[in-house]
mmCIF file of C-alpha atoms in Angstrom:
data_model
loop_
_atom_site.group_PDB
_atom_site.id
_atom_site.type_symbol
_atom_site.label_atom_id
_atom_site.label_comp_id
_atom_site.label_asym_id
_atom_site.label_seq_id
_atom_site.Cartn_x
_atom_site.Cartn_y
_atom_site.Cartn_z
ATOM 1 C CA UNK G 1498 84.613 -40.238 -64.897
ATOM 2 C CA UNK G 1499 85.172 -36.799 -63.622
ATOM 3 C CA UNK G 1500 85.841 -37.865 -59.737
ATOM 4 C CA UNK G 1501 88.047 -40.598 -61.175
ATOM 5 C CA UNK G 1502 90.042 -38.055 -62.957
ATOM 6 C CA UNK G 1503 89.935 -35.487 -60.046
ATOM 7 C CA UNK G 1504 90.795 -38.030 -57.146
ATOM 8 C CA UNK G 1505 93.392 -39.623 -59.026
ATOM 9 C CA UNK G 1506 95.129 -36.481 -60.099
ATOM 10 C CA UNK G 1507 95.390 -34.780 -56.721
ATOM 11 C CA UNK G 1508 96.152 -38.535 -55.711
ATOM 12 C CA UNK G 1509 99.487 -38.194 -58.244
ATOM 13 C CA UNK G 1510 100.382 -34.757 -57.147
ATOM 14 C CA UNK G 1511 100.431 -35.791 -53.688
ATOM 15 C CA UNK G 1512 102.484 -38.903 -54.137
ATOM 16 C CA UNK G 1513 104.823 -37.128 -56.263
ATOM 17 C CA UNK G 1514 105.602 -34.666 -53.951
ATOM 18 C CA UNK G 1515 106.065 -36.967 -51.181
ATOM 19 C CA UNK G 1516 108.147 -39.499 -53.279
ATOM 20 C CA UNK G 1517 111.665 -37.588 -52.488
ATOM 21 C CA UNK G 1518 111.052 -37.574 -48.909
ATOM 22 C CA UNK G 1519 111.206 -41.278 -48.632
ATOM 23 C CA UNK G 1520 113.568 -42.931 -46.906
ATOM 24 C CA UNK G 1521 112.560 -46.788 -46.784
ATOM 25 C CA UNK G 1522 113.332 -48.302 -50.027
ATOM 26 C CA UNK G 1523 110.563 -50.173 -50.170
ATOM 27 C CA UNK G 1524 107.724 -47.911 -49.192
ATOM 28 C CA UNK G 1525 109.308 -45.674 -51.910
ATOM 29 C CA UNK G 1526 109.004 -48.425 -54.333
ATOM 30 C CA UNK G 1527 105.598 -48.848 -53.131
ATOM 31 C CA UNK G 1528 104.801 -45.177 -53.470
ATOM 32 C CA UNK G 1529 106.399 -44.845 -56.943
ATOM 33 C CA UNK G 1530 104.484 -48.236 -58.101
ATOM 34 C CA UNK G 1531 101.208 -46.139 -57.167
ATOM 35 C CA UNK G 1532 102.511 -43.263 -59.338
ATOM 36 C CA UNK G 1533 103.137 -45.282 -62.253
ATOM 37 C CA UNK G 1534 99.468 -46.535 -61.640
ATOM 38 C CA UNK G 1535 97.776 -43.613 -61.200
ATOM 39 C CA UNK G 1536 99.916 -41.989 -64.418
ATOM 40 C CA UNK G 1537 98.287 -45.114 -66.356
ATOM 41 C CA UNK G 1538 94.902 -44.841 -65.354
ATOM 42 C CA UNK G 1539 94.612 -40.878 -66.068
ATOM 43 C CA UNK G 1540 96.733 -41.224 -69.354
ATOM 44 C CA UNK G 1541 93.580 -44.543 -69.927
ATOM 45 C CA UNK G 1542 90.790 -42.056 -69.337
ATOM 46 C CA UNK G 1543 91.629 -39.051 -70.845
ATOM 47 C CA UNK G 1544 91.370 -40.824 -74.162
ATOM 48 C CA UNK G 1545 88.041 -40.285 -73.175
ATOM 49 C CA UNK G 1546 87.515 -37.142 -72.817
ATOM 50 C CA UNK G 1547 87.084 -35.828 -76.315
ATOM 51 C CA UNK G 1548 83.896 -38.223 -76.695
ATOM 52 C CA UNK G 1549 82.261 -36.522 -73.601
ATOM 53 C CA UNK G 1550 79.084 -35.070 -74.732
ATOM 54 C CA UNK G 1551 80.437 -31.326 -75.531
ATOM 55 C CA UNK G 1552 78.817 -29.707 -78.566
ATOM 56 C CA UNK G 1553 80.323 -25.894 -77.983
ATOM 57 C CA UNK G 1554 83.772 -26.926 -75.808
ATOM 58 C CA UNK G 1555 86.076 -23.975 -75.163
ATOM 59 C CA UNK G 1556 89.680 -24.678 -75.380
ATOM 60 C CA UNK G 1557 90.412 -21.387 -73.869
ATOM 61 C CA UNK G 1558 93.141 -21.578 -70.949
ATOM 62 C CA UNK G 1559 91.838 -22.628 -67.884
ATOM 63 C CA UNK G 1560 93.264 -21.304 -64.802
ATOM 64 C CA UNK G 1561 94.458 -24.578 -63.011
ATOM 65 C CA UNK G 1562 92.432 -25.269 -59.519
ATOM 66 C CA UNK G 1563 94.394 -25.892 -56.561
ATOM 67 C CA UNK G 1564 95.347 -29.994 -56.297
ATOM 68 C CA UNK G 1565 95.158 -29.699 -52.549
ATOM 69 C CA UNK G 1566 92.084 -28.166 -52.420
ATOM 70 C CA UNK G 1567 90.985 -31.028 -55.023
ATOM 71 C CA UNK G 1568 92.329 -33.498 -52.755
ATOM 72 C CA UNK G 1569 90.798 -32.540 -49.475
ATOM 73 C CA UNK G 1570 87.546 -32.456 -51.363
ATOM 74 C CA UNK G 1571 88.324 -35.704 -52.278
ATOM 75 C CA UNK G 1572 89.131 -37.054 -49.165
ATOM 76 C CA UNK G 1573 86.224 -35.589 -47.553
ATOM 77 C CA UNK G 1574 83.838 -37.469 -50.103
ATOM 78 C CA UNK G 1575 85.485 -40.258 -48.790
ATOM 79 C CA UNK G 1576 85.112 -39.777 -45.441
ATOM 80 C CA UNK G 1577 81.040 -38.928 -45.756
ATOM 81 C CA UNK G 1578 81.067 -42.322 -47.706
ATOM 82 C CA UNK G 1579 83.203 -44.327 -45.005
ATOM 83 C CA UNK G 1580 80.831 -42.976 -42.140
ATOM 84 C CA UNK G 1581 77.402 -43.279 -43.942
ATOM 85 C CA UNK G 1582 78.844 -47.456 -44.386
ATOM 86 C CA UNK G 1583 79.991 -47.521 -40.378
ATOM 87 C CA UNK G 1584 76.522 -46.255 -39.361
ATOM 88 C CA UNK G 1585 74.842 -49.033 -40.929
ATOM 89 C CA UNK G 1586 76.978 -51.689 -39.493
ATOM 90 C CA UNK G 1587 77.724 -50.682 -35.849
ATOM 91 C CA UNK G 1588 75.612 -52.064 -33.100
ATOM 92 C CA UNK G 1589 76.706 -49.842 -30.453
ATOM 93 C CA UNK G 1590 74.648 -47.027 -29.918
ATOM 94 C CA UNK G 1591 77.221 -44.738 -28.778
ATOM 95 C CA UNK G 1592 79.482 -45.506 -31.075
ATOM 96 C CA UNK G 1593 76.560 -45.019 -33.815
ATOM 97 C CA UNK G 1594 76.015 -41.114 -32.136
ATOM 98 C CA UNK G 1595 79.371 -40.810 -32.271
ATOM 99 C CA UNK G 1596 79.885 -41.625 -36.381
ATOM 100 C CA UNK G 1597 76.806 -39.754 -36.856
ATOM 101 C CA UNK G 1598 78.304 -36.708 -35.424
ATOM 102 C CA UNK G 1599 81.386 -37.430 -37.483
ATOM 103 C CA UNK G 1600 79.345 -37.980 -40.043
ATOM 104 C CA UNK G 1601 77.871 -34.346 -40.145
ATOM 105 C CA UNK G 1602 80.932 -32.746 -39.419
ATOM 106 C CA UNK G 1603 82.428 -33.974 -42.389
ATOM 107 C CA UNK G 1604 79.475 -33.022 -44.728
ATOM 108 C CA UNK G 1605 80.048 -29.742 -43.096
ATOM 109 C CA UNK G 1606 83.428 -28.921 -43.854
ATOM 110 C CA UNK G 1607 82.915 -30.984 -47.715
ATOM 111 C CA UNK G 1608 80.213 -28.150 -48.481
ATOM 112 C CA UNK G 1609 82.910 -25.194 -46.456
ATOM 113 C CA UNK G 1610 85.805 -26.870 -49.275
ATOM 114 C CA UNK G 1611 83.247 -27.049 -52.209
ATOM 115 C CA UNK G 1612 81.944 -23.559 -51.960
ATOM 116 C CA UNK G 1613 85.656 -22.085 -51.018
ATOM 117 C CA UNK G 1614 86.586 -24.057 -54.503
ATOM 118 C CA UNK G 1615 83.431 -23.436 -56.371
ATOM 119 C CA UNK G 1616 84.051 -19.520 -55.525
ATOM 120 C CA UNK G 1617 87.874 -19.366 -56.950
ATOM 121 C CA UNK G 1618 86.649 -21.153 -60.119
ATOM 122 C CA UNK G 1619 88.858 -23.913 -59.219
ATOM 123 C CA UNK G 1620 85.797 -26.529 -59.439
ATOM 124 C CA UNK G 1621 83.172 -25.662 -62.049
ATOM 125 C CA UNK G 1622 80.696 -28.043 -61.151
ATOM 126 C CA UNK G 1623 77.716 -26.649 -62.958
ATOM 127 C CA UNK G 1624 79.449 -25.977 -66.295
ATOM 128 C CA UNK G 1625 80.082 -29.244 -67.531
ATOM 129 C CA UNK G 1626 82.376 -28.204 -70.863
ATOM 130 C CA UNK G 1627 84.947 -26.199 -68.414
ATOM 131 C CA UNK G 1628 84.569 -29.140 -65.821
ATOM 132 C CA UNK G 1629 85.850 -32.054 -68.759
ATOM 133 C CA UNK G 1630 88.149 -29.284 -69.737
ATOM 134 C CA UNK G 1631 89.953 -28.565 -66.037
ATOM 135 C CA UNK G 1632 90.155 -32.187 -66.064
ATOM 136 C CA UNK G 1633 92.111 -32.651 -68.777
ATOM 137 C CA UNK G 1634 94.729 -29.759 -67.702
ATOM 138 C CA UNK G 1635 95.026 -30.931 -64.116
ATOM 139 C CA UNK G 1636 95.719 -34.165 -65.278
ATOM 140 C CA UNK G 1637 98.419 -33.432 -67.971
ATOM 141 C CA UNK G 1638 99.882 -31.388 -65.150
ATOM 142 C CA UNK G 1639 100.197 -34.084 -62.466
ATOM 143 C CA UNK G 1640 101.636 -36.114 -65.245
ATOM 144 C CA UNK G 1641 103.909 -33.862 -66.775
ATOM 145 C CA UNK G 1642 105.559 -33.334 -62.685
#
């Protein structure tokens, strides 16, 4: 649930941003389509959040994390995912080296963004009850934009 919550949000952030920008009517009705879905599906799961296994949650505040650095994270899970698929299915060995190289690069620079996040407290990965928590702010923040 948690990299639902955390793609989608820095997903909504980013769309919102770029909404204004927009000048073909209907990629900006496409764009603000995918904002009213994404505002759905966070508002959907954070009903679940207070049944998240919790027993000693702190509601102190939470400094927010950075959405971009969220994102990139994001898309960088993505991209380890995407190239760990292409490996299996290419036939070519060079092109095979080549996504493999990819491939490692991008698992480099995830664990470069994880750390850099994991360091400013903006992704609290082994502390499960702040985790849920930032969650829940980020989200009411992209939605509240």
């Amino acid at each position: 649930m948690h990299e639902l919550v955390a793609f989608q949000t820095g997903q909504l952030v980013s769309f919102k941003k770029k909404l204004p920008t927009l000048q073909d009517p209907a990629l900006r009705a496409l764009y603000a389509e995918a904002i009213a879905a994404l505002e759905h599906n966070l508002r959907d799961l954070l009903a679940f959040y207070p049944k998240a296994p919790a027993p000693h949650r702190d509601h102190e505040e939470i400094e927010l994390p950075g959405a971009e650095s969220a994102q990139l994270l994001g898309v960088l899970k993505t991209a380890v995912r995407n190239y760990a698929i292409a490996i299996t299915e290419t036939a070519t060995p060079e092109l095979r080296a080549t996504f493999v190289k990819h491939l490692t690069a991008a698992i480099a620079l995830h664990a470069k963004v994880f750390y850099f996040m994991l360091e400013r407290g903006f992704y609290p990965s082994y502390n499960l009850d702040q985790l849920l928590a930032t969650d829940v702010k980020n989200a009411h923040a992209a939605l509240s934009l």
